[in-house]
XYZ file of C-alpha atoms in Angstrom:
727
model
C 15.285 -51.564 -2.191
C 11.654 -52.450 -1.376
C 12.726 -54.379 1.726
C 14.795 -51.404 2.839
C 11.796 -49.096 2.405
C 9.491 -51.421 4.332
C 11.962 -51.647 7.210
C 12.132 -47.870 7.300
C 8.339 -47.552 7.352
C 7.954 -50.118 10.130
C 10.677 -48.556 12.253
C 9.337 -45.033 11.950
C 5.738 -46.124 12.534
C 6.788 -47.878 15.724
C 8.691 -44.796 16.828
C 5.705 -42.567 16.137
C 3.335 -44.781 18.098
C 5.654 -44.894 21.083
C 7.117 -41.393 21.222
C 5.445 -39.129 18.691
C 4.232 -35.567 19.152
C 4.003 -32.008 17.841
C 3.251 -28.426 18.770
C 0.481 -25.912 18.751
C -0.375 -23.130 21.048
C -3.916 -22.608 19.920
C -5.627 -25.944 19.186
C -7.258 -28.902 20.891
C -6.156 -32.388 19.908
C -9.551 -33.977 20.578
C -11.348 -32.574 17.572
C -13.513 -35.689 17.479
C -15.052 -35.414 20.919
C -18.517 -35.907 22.358
C -18.430 -32.586 24.159
C -18.530 -30.520 20.955
C -20.602 -32.878 18.846
C -23.460 -31.310 16.943
C -25.196 -31.635 13.628
C -23.231 -28.780 12.124
C -20.183 -31.031 11.917
C -21.858 -33.442 9.509
C -23.272 -30.825 7.171
C -19.932 -30.719 5.345
C -18.730 -34.190 6.341
C -16.753 -35.077 9.419
C -14.066 -32.644 10.567
C -10.412 -33.451 10.052
C -8.832 -35.135 13.074
C -5.693 -33.319 14.182
C -2.875 -34.700 16.269
C -0.230 -32.289 15.100
C 0.280 -28.726 16.215
C 1.713 -27.394 12.958
C -1.549 -25.805 11.930
C -3.409 -22.530 12.013
C -7.147 -21.962 12.221
C -8.709 -18.758 10.889
C -12.339 -17.698 11.256
C -14.400 -15.747 8.737
C -13.839 -12.536 10.701
C -10.065 -13.046 10.888
C -9.805 -13.768 7.164
C -11.823 -10.738 6.121
C -10.474 -8.169 8.551
C -7.882 -7.074 5.989
C -9.697 -8.186 2.835
C -9.558 -5.413 0.245
C -9.672 -7.520 -2.900
C -6.378 -9.389 -2.832
C -6.636 -13.110 -3.507
C -6.697 -15.612 -0.664
C -2.923 -16.329 -0.445
C -2.268 -12.714 0.622
C -4.681 -13.068 3.530
C -2.505 -15.967 4.779
C 0.803 -14.126 4.441
C 1.350 -13.733 8.205
C 1.057 -17.494 8.799
C 4.232 -19.441 9.630
C 6.424 -20.709 6.758
C 4.276 -19.098 4.034
C 5.654 -16.971 1.175
C 3.162 -15.302 -1.197
C 3.825 -13.956 -4.689
C 1.903 -12.194 -7.443
C 2.317 -11.417 -11.137
C 0.545 -8.043 -11.123
C 2.479 -6.656 -8.142
C -0.454 -6.176 -5.749
C -2.020 -9.644 -5.422
C -5.279 -9.119 -7.320
C -4.432 -11.053 -10.498
C -2.559 -14.345 -10.533
C -1.233 -15.065 -7.044
C 0.654 -18.014 -5.607
C 2.134 -19.212 -2.356
C 4.736 -21.628 -1.002
C 4.621 -23.398 2.353
C 7.948 -24.687 3.665
C 9.319 -24.009 0.172
C 6.694 -26.250 -1.457
C 4.622 -24.699 -4.249
C 0.834 -24.871 -4.289
C 0.659 -27.760 -6.787
C 1.918 -29.897 -3.886
C -0.465 -28.455 -1.316
C -3.718 -30.377 -0.913
C -6.591 -27.897 -0.926
C -10.235 -28.739 -0.327
C -13.541 -26.901 -0.071
C -15.946 -28.713 2.268
C -13.591 -31.688 1.851
C -14.072 -31.689 -1.933
C -10.770 -31.319 -3.853
C -10.032 -27.831 -5.213
C -6.743 -28.728 -6.911
C -7.011 -29.231 -10.650
C -6.604 -32.961 -11.288
C -4.029 -32.551 -14.080
C -1.964 -29.500 -13.082
C -2.652 -30.070 -9.348
C -2.737 -26.297 -8.871
C -5.419 -23.941 -7.564
C -5.815 -20.670 -9.443
C -7.317 -18.190 -7.011
C -7.931 -15.616 -9.723
C -10.775 -17.895 -10.917
C -12.432 -17.589 -7.486
C -11.795 -13.975 -6.572
C -12.783 -12.787 -3.093
C -13.166 -16.389 -1.936
C -12.529 -15.297 1.659
C -15.917 -13.524 1.741
C -17.659 -16.883 1.395
C -15.503 -18.942 3.755
C -16.653 -19.553 7.328
C -13.324 -21.024 8.436
C -9.946 -22.000 7.050
C -7.294 -24.356 8.342
C -3.664 -24.482 7.222
C -1.948 -27.757 8.143
C 1.785 -27.771 7.488
C 3.330 -31.127 6.636
C 1.359 -34.137 5.438
C -1.458 -34.041 7.997
C -4.181 -36.688 8.211
C -5.892 -38.557 5.375
C -8.016 -36.322 3.209
C -9.583 -36.319 -0.217
C -7.769 -35.030 -3.271
C -4.086 -35.163 -4.148
C -1.390 -36.031 -1.671
C -0.129 -33.252 0.569
C 3.566 -32.749 -0.064
C 4.029 -29.550 1.870
C 0.756 -28.691 3.534
C -3.040 -28.881 3.401
C -5.467 -25.976 3.196
C -9.019 -26.887 4.201
C -11.820 -24.373 3.615
C -15.459 -24.414 4.677
C -18.114 -22.285 3.038
C -20.382 -20.028 5.040
C -22.204 -22.084 7.627
C -25.546 -23.317 6.317
C -26.509 -25.112 9.512
C -29.192 -23.698 11.772
C -28.998 -23.525 15.577
C -31.608 -25.579 17.422
C -32.815 -22.408 19.142
C -33.301 -20.649 15.815
C -36.593 -19.068 14.920
C -37.576 -17.210 11.746
C -36.080 -13.759 11.629
C -35.149 -10.950 9.263
C -32.754 -11.484 6.394
C -29.181 -10.722 7.327
C -27.031 -8.896 4.817
C -23.700 -7.268 4.176
C -22.365 -4.758 1.675
C -18.613 -4.350 1.384
C -16.912 -1.744 -0.780
C -13.366 -0.477 -1.069
C -11.244 1.343 -3.589
C -7.601 2.210 -3.823
C -4.513 2.821 -5.871
C -4.015 1.432 -9.380
C -7.787 1.726 -9.867
C -8.417 -1.226 -7.592
C -12.062 -1.662 -6.584
C -13.927 -4.408 -4.767
C -17.698 -4.655 -4.367
C -19.354 -7.475 -2.447
C -22.942 -8.096 -1.421
C -24.139 -10.992 0.734
C -27.506 -12.039 2.160
C -28.781 -14.995 4.166
C -31.822 -15.941 6.170
C -33.721 -18.916 7.531
C -37.272 -20.020 8.180
C -39.078 -22.975 9.685
C -38.850 -24.709 13.048
C -35.987 -26.979 14.032
C -38.145 -28.683 16.666
C -40.774 -29.832 14.140
C -40.521 -32.745 11.749
C -40.665 -30.296 8.862
C -37.346 -28.833 9.981
C -35.917 -25.464 9.043
C -34.489 -23.946 5.867
C -31.519 -21.700 5.241
C -30.785 -19.650 2.118
C -27.684 -17.557 1.499
C -25.808 -15.972 -1.375
C -22.837 -13.778 -2.245
C -21.626 -11.884 -5.304
C -18.212 -10.222 -5.613
C -16.645 -8.010 -8.278
C -12.971 -7.020 -8.264
C -11.218 -4.789 -10.806
C -7.684 -3.446 -10.883
C -5.172 -1.962 -13.308
C -2.398 -3.742 -11.422
C 0.955 -2.272 -10.450
C 2.658 -3.760 -13.504
C 1.825 -1.937 -16.735
C -1.338 -3.316 -18.387
C -1.612 -6.071 -15.731
C -5.308 -5.349 -15.358
C -7.844 -7.751 -13.894
C -11.588 -8.023 -14.427
C -12.870 -10.632 -11.959
C -16.167 -11.817 -10.527
C -17.310 -14.653 -8.311
C -20.540 -15.935 -6.822
C -21.737 -18.334 -4.154
C -25.111 -19.688 -3.114
C -26.234 -22.133 -0.435
C -29.581 -23.760 0.254
C -29.840 -25.921 3.358
C -32.462 -27.879 5.257
C -32.108 -29.681 8.552
C -33.925 -31.060 11.537
C -32.529 -32.558 14.727
C -30.975 -35.582 12.950
C -30.516 -34.852 9.246
C -28.981 -32.012 7.265
C -28.920 -31.419 3.497
C -26.978 -28.598 1.884
C -26.659 -27.623 -1.771
C -23.719 -25.305 -2.465
C -22.851 -23.642 -5.768
C -19.913 -21.316 -6.300
C -17.666 -20.196 -9.101
C -16.092 -17.312 -10.904
C -14.954 -15.769 -14.144
C -11.753 -13.885 -14.868
C -10.121 -11.896 -17.609
C -6.603 -10.647 -16.996
C -3.933 -9.072 -19.162
C -0.777 -11.177 -19.155
C 1.850 -10.228 -16.612
C 3.710 -13.520 -16.289
C 6.764 -12.663 -18.444
C 8.651 -10.741 -15.782
C 11.577 -8.381 -16.416
C 15.344 -8.489 -16.061
C 17.139 -7.478 -12.858
C 17.969 -3.994 -14.159
C 14.254 -3.234 -14.431
C 13.132 -5.206 -11.366
C 15.520 -3.591 -8.894
C 15.518 -0.147 -10.466
C 14.563 2.883 -8.397
C 12.698 4.194 -11.441
C 8.998 3.353 -11.202
C 8.476 3.272 -14.974
C 11.235 0.686 -15.381
C 9.918 -1.463 -12.528
C 6.404 -1.436 -14.014
C 7.524 -2.370 -17.531
C 5.615 -5.298 -19.027
C 6.950 -6.899 -22.246
C 3.779 -8.954 -22.824
C 2.149 -8.230 -26.198
C 4.953 -5.927 -27.339
C 5.831 -5.739 -31.053
C 7.117 -3.347 -33.727
C 4.362 -2.088 -36.010
C 4.652 -1.323 -39.728
C 5.754 2.228 -38.979
C 8.622 1.025 -36.795
C 6.939 2.085 -33.539
C 6.567 0.019 -30.377
C 2.994 -1.213 -29.974
C 1.135 -3.620 -27.691
C -1.435 -6.232 -28.585
C -4.683 -5.316 -26.874
C -5.993 -8.849 -26.333
C -2.915 -10.455 -24.777
C -5.248 -11.898 -22.151
C -6.119 -14.905 -20.044
C -9.800 -15.868 -19.940
C -11.256 -18.587 -17.734
C -14.371 -19.533 -15.801
C -15.002 -22.265 -13.255
C -18.236 -23.497 -11.654
C -18.646 -25.871 -8.687
C -21.717 -27.696 -7.328
C -21.656 -29.656 -4.052
C -24.502 -31.644 -2.510
C -23.920 -32.661 1.125
C -26.118 -34.979 3.157
C -25.456 -35.816 6.791
C -27.343 -37.938 9.303
C -26.822 -38.506 13.006
C -28.060 -41.932 14.139
C -27.305 -41.326 17.822
C -24.727 -39.582 20.007
C -22.014 -41.914 18.719
C -22.611 -42.585 15.025
C -22.894 -40.211 12.067
C -22.851 -40.707 8.324
C -22.157 -38.130 5.628
C -22.164 -38.213 1.846
C -21.119 -35.665 -0.762
C -21.608 -35.526 -4.526
C -19.768 -32.865 -6.518
C -19.245 -31.564 -10.048
C -16.886 -28.901 -11.416
C -16.840 -27.461 -14.921
C -14.037 -25.276 -16.196
C -13.362 -23.699 -19.565
C -11.184 -20.950 -20.925
C -8.178 -19.934 -22.988
C -5.398 -17.436 -23.216
C -4.549 -15.460 -26.324
C -1.133 -14.049 -27.128
C 0.764 -12.354 -29.917
C 3.897 -14.195 -31.042
C 6.675 -12.029 -32.420
C 9.704 -12.781 -34.535
C 12.528 -12.680 -31.979
C 14.968 -11.204 -34.509
C 12.818 -8.301 -35.728
C 10.151 -8.137 -32.984
C 7.537 -7.862 -35.707
C 4.170 -9.584 -35.302
C 4.263 -13.173 -36.526
C 1.023 -14.843 -35.433
C -1.626 -15.005 -32.739
C -2.172 -18.180 -30.764
C -4.877 -19.334 -28.414
C -4.291 -22.159 -25.930
C -7.323 -23.368 -24.065
C -8.928 -26.152 -22.102
C -12.280 -27.572 -21.101
C -12.636 -29.983 -18.227
C -15.154 -31.865 -16.132
C -14.451 -33.091 -12.615
C -16.975 -35.115 -10.634
C -17.213 -37.692 -7.905
C -18.562 -38.776 -4.556
C -17.389 -38.986 -0.948
C -18.812 -41.174 1.816
C -17.642 -41.256 5.427
C -18.836 -42.468 8.794
C -17.682 -41.465 12.250
C -17.912 -43.090 15.645
C -17.321 -40.884 18.688
C -16.997 -42.233 22.213
C -15.492 -41.140 25.489
C -12.263 -43.088 24.920
C -11.950 -43.512 21.176
C -12.941 -41.864 17.908
C -12.974 -43.794 14.653
C -13.546 -42.452 11.178
C -13.690 -44.327 7.876
C -14.182 -42.965 4.418
C -14.117 -43.708 0.719
C -13.981 -41.370 -2.251
C -14.128 -41.678 -6.034
C -13.291 -38.797 -8.384
C -12.841 -38.616 -12.135
C -11.472 -35.908 -14.407
C -11.939 -35.507 -18.160
C -10.018 -32.739 -19.839
C -9.349 -31.311 -23.290
C -6.305 -29.183 -24.162
C -6.413 -27.374 -27.498
C -4.587 -24.752 -29.523
C -5.686 -22.395 -32.302
C -3.545 -20.153 -34.457
C -4.083 -17.056 -36.606
C -1.285 -16.301 -39.112
C -2.957 -13.310 -40.793
C -0.611 -10.905 -38.965
C -3.366 -8.864 -37.271
C -5.228 -8.319 -40.561
C -8.187 -10.457 -39.526
C -9.074 -12.899 -36.807
C -9.057 -16.305 -38.477
C -8.094 -19.069 -36.036
C -7.486 -22.643 -37.150
C -6.764 -25.608 -34.811
C -3.164 -26.778 -34.517
C -3.183 -29.236 -31.609
C -5.577 -31.193 -29.434
C -4.766 -33.266 -26.374
C -6.872 -35.244 -23.916
C -6.632 -36.360 -20.319
C -8.567 -38.900 -18.255
C -7.788 -39.362 -14.573
C -9.486 -41.574 -11.998
C -8.603 -41.060 -8.335
C -10.061 -43.310 -5.613
C -9.110 -43.738 -1.985
C -10.229 -45.531 1.134
C -9.026 -44.733 4.640
C -9.544 -45.468 8.305
C -8.236 -43.451 11.242
C -8.634 -43.609 14.981
C -7.836 -41.415 17.970
C -7.524 -43.235 21.325
C -7.570 -41.124 24.484
C -5.386 -43.237 26.761
C -5.569 -40.651 29.555
C -8.282 -38.058 29.957
C -8.274 -36.855 33.552
C -8.354 -33.245 34.648
C -5.756 -31.255 32.777
C -3.701 -34.304 31.861
C -4.370 -35.968 28.527
C -2.593 -38.605 26.465
C -3.807 -39.594 23.000
C -2.592 -42.083 20.402
C -3.452 -41.707 16.751
C -3.303 -44.041 13.744
C -4.250 -43.517 10.109
C -3.986 -45.726 7.017
C -4.984 -44.830 3.477
C -4.957 -46.707 0.183
C -5.095 -44.542 -2.936
C -5.507 -45.655 -6.546
C -4.638 -43.283 -9.395
C -5.201 -44.187 -13.045
C -4.056 -41.484 -15.479
C -4.002 -41.402 -19.246
C -3.061 -38.582 -21.626
C -3.142 -38.796 -25.408
C -3.161 -36.610 -28.504
C -0.826 -33.759 -29.440
C 1.808 -32.392 -27.089
C 0.911 -28.767 -26.349
C 4.571 -27.916 -25.742
C 5.338 -28.469 -29.441
C 5.884 -25.330 -31.520
C 3.334 -24.732 -34.273
C 6.257 -24.566 -36.733
C 7.202 -28.185 -36.066
C 5.436 -31.416 -36.841
C 2.991 -32.287 -34.108
C 4.624 -34.389 -31.423
C 2.193 -37.059 -30.299
C 1.945 -38.028 -26.648
C 0.392 -41.215 -25.327
C 0.927 -42.081 -21.658
C -1.004 -44.415 -19.390
C 0.004 -45.098 -15.787
C -1.706 -46.759 -12.847
C -0.326 -46.195 -9.352
C -1.183 -47.860 -6.054
C -0.215 -45.788 -3.004
C -0.256 -46.860 0.647
C 0.006 -43.960 3.108
C 0.353 -44.751 6.846
C 0.395 -42.118 9.588
C 0.763 -42.304 13.365
C 1.190 -39.981 16.310
C 0.953 -39.263 20.002
C 0.148 -36.142 22.008
C 0.519 -35.448 25.704
C -1.089 -32.447 27.469
C -0.592 -31.432 31.079
C -1.404 -28.064 32.675
C -0.946 -26.043 29.497
C 2.086 -27.974 28.286
C 1.834 -30.006 25.120
C 4.327 -32.485 23.729
C 3.553 -34.261 20.491
C 5.129 -36.079 17.552
C 3.920 -37.612 14.337
C 5.149 -39.632 11.420
C 3.408 -39.686 8.049
C 4.146 -41.115 4.655
C 2.667 -39.901 1.368
C 2.981 -40.579 -2.349
C 2.245 -38.184 -5.175
C 1.845 -38.805 -8.893
C 3.403 -36.603 -11.630
C 1.294 -33.876 -13.250
C 0.471 -33.496 -16.919
C 3.127 -30.801 -17.207
C 5.717 -33.206 -15.761
C 4.997 -35.522 -18.706
C 4.683 -33.054 -21.597
C 7.846 -31.095 -20.686
C 9.892 -34.167 -19.817
C 13.106 -34.521 -21.863
C 14.531 -37.527 -20.020
C 14.451 -40.973 -21.685
C 12.098 -42.310 -19.006
C 8.832 -40.926 -17.648
C 8.829 -38.870 -14.427
C 8.487 -40.989 -11.300
C 5.989 -40.621 -8.443
C 7.342 -38.885 -5.358
C 7.531 -40.378 -1.870
C 7.677 -38.315 1.325
C 8.490 -39.360 4.901
C 7.431 -36.550 7.243
C 8.693 -36.446 10.866
C 7.258 -33.772 13.174
C 8.169 -33.051 16.796
C 7.013 -30.129 18.889
C 6.348 -28.533 22.230
C 4.049 -25.690 23.241
C 2.849 -23.961 26.362
C -0.287 -21.868 26.820
C -0.708 -19.744 29.940
C -4.230 -18.845 31.080
C -2.843 -15.498 32.172
C -0.425 -13.918 34.621
C -1.841 -11.163 36.804
C -0.271 -7.852 35.794
C -1.629 -4.634 37.287
C -5.039 -6.191 37.724
C -5.011 -7.741 34.230
C -4.544 -11.446 33.493
C -1.994 -11.501 30.654
C -2.447 -14.728 28.622
C 0.460 -15.839 26.474
C 1.515 -18.801 24.384
C 4.740 -20.111 22.919
C 5.616 -23.090 20.763
C 8.424 -24.737 18.814
C 7.934 -27.261 16.019
C 10.746 -29.305 14.460
C 10.190 -31.059 11.158
C 12.113 -33.199 8.708
C 10.574 -34.000 5.339
C 12.641 -36.696 3.633
C 11.876 -37.227 -0.072
C 12.485 -39.966 -2.592
C 12.299 -38.805 -6.245
C 11.042 -35.341 -5.320
C 10.048 -33.278 -8.358
C 11.760 -29.961 -7.689
C 11.216 -26.769 -9.667
C 14.018 -25.979 -12.094
C 13.038 -22.289 -12.182
C 11.946 -22.463 -15.821
C 8.269 -22.515 -16.823
C 6.247 -24.274 -19.496
C 4.523 -22.511 -22.384
C 1.330 -22.346 -20.312
C 2.986 -20.935 -17.201
C 3.560 -24.037 -15.046
C 6.854 -24.528 -13.222
C 8.980 -27.147 -14.954
C 10.375 -29.792 -12.612
C 12.802 -32.660 -12.511
C 13.045 -35.786 -10.339
C 15.923 -35.870 -7.871
C 16.614 -39.118 -6.046
C 17.553 -37.719 -2.622
C 16.340 -34.465 -1.091
C 14.973 -33.100 2.163
C 13.338 -30.098 3.814
C 14.123 -29.717 7.521
C 13.480 -26.805 9.812
C 12.212 -25.262 13.013
C 9.020 -23.200 13.358
C 8.726 -20.896 16.360
C 5.506 -19.106 17.324
C 4.469 -16.849 20.169
C 1.606 -14.619 21.229
C 0.878 -12.423 24.225
C -1.889 -10.013 25.224
C 0.148 -7.397 27.111
C -2.888 -5.319 28.021
C -6.622 -5.393 27.280
C -5.867 -3.134 24.289
C -2.498 -4.398 22.995
C -1.455 -7.825 21.690
C 1.757 -9.072 20.089
C 2.193 -12.218 18.063
C 4.834 -13.520 15.714
C 6.511 -16.474 14.083
C 9.963 -17.400 12.810
C 10.952 -20.298 10.557
C 14.460 -21.529 9.837
C 14.733 -24.215 7.204
C 17.348 -26.139 5.277
C 16.205 -27.394 1.865
C 18.692 -29.564 -0.027
C 18.961 -32.034 -2.916
C 21.815 -34.363 -3.752
C 23.726 -33.636 -6.968
C 26.227 -36.497 -7.106
C 28.308 -36.023 -3.973
C 27.204 -32.407 -3.507
C 24.171 -31.171 -1.590
C 22.607 -28.106 -3.244
C 19.857 -25.697 -2.182
C 16.395 -26.322 -3.656
C 14.983 -23.426 -5.673
C 12.305 -21.121 -4.191
C 13.244 -22.187 -0.650
C 14.401 -19.319 1.609
C 16.339 -20.241 4.752
C 14.429 -17.734 6.895
C 10.878 -16.421 6.984
C 9.274 -14.400 9.779
C 6.067 -12.598 10.578
C 5.278 -10.067 13.296
C 1.999 -8.354 14.206
C 1.285 -5.615 16.737
C -2.454 -5.248 17.398
C -4.139 -2.293 19.099
C -7.856 -2.215 19.827
C -9.914 0.271 21.827
C -13.562 1.393 21.728
C -14.251 0.015 18.254
C -10.902 1.124 16.831
C -8.411 -1.521 15.659
C -4.931 -1.151 14.241
C -2.642 -3.953 13.077
C 0.979 -3.421 12.071
C 2.174 -6.481 10.152
C 5.788 -7.099 9.146
C 6.935 -9.930 6.866
C 10.558 -10.964 6.386
C 11.835 -13.368 3.697
C 15.505 -14.195 3.205
C 17.169 -14.595 -0.197
C 16.276 -17.591 -2.347
C 17.571 -19.160 -5.534
C 15.491 -19.306 -8.709
C 17.303 -22.405 -9.961
C 18.758 -25.516 -8.385
C 22.457 -24.852 -8.912
C 22.922 -21.965 -6.443
C 23.605 -19.384 -9.139
C 23.998 -16.021 -7.389
C 22.980 -14.324 -10.642
C 19.588 -16.083 -10.470
C 18.546 -15.147 -6.973
C 15.840 -13.153 -5.222
C 17.159 -10.671 -2.685
C 15.912 -10.752 0.898
C 13.093 -8.342 1.642
C 11.058 -6.910 4.516
C 7.555 -5.514 4.016
C 5.315 -3.773 6.555
C 1.550 -3.294 6.189
C -0.824 -1.180 8.280
C -4.505 -2.036 8.737
C -6.981 0.342 10.388
C -10.666 -0.305 11.128
C -13.251 1.618 13.103
C -16.732 0.370 14.006
C -19.070 3.336 14.331
C -20.718 3.465 17.796
C -24.286 2.969 16.591
C -26.694 2.163 19.428
C -29.921 1.957 17.420
C -30.860 -1.611 16.447
C -32.768 -0.273 13.440
C -29.597 1.166 11.920
C -27.080 -1.190 10.252
C -23.625 -1.661 11.729
C -21.018 0.321 9.804
C -17.275 -0.276 9.868
C -14.722 1.930 8.146
C -11.410 0.442 7.043
C -8.137 1.582 5.558
C -5.221 -0.590 4.496
C -1.743 0.705 3.710
C 0.431 -1.959 2.086
C 4.226 -1.709 1.937
C 4.162 1.179 4.380
C 7.866 2.029 3.960
C 7.802 1.849 0.147
C 10.248 -1.057 -0.142
C 11.390 -1.797 -3.707
C 11.238 -5.576 -3.573
C 10.786 -8.647 -5.765
C 9.118 -11.829 -4.497
C 9.168 -14.145 -7.526
C 11.027 -14.927 -10.733
C 12.466 -17.679 -12.863
C 15.375 -18.794 -15.019
C 15.877 -21.040 -18.023
C 19.604 -21.339 -17.352
C 20.430 -18.408 -19.643
C 17.897 -15.677 -19.014
C 16.647 -14.641 -15.561
C 13.374 -12.807 -15.004
C 11.777 -11.171 -11.965
C 8.378 -9.900 -10.802
C 8.603 -6.482 -9.069
C 6.021 -5.649 -6.419
C 4.249 -2.370 -5.748
C 5.603 0.220 -3.367
C 3.327 1.920 -0.870
C -0.333 1.561 -1.876
C -3.463 2.543 0.020
C -6.992 1.120 -0.090
C -10.016 2.271 1.911
C -13.679 1.418 2.180
C -16.596 0.472 4.390
C -18.668 -2.525 5.486
C -22.402 -2.287 6.193
C -24.048 -5.186 8.064
C -27.638 -5.719 9.187
């Protein structure tokens, strides 16, 4: 079997080096180039080299144009192959997303190249970092494996974020403090307040250098569309940076705190697809029968968590060819959720439980980069360690008094280290014709141990002990080629990745053997064309079009069963053979100086082998599409966004009774920048967002345990409006 795998790797690597390529209408392959080299790049470590076209770049302005308090996944909803979901029905509380059918525990997410994914669950919980978009200078979504990066393996995509730019232009001179105030309010008592300031002082030309200081604070509150699905969220961010012509140092701190009422139970199909608003908004969380026989709800059926991150980045440029960057980071997280447990036969209150965790995550990253006219080389090493505690408390006084006693305690220790080297060789670089070869190798070591009580054990039973210790050695090669000529791009890549099981995979496992690591072989092929513009009535009409084909072939993929654990994670099972293959089509055209049209369409086939039968993988729609019409004139902007998602199964056995119906949702975004000519008066922009413009009664998430099926209804038409003041 090993020999067969090695032959497959060697064959595909050779193919990728000789004929590989991929598509993108909006990017440049030579991201490591001397022409764009500046100190800003090394403030947050070297940029990710890209040879594939299956990515999307978004600036701070693009991310925040329609930011009214929804969590980050909703701001990415128009990107290709992305499906977003929420528990509260409007995207303010717990929100999630899938890319190419892959959930976010298999999407590698980094902030300034520091891992954001939790080391044990491998998820990112955006509710802990509300309004993150306000503090992000740029964001990149890379579908497929992508190039070597820090953190967990990318099994569906990578999302790379950068905080607000703390670098200082060489021409900078001390000036007034810049600031921004952002406020909006809307339906379901949804409010967002954000304030941000930054400024700099000093002289870049002197040896003393220049300083930059910036900060942001955000507060988001909402009642949620679902009954009692309220959210009370805050986040903060601060940056202090110093740099001269060769060295840059940046200290970044960010974090958040959340308290949300539980909305993760869902409802049955009769409620979810009802035309009655009260039935759609029904929330069974915390429900019980009181002593008088009346229906009541437990007030503190809540989730409570806080997370704090500190990053220290140091970068130095030795000359025009060599740079070195180093990052040290630390993350602390703590919190719990509290819930009322009822007797399922009488629905009377039985007990109150708290399940919580405390964790520490820390490490260091070191990388060096060599940039030359013909070749770019980057090498890096990273070491990260996670220490976590899982605990449970219980109160059996039946709401008479709060008297919690411990009933389980579990521990986790995970060490993750990797070393990589990658190179980009520009074989041809003449005029508008370019040919580049790319190679990337990574070795990753993961040592993971969990011990103590199993948190999935009921408090009524004897404590099940769990004691697991695994060490994995992963080798991940990647290769590719791109060819550009007069706006045409042809490219292809091959990449291989391994991924270890999560804590939840172990504690919910019922098989006689432990869950296995996953292996992915990712093949990408694409073509794109970008036109500089065709003269039309005196206007040069630029347009772009692209098609990307992909095949993601898995060995021992852990696919979601549709059921969830007691702490809300998707339960999974290993399947020996499975794949995700599809085609991603994108286009964009500026018809006139005031009207643009862009869109995307993805068709995919997602299957796993069940004996001799190939079945559809859960949470994997065959079709997704996005369309945006943009109008802009004299400070006025209007975007009409339409999202289409085909039906998808909630389980892996194609049960039509456990299925999400296809849906189409249209949103309208309006902004108007007031025509203020006086430099002493701040810039003011008014905005109004109308979500689900046609009041579609739709459901975008759910689950099944094989017997019961539950769904998460989403809000109908809802309107939010506000203003932005900048100076």
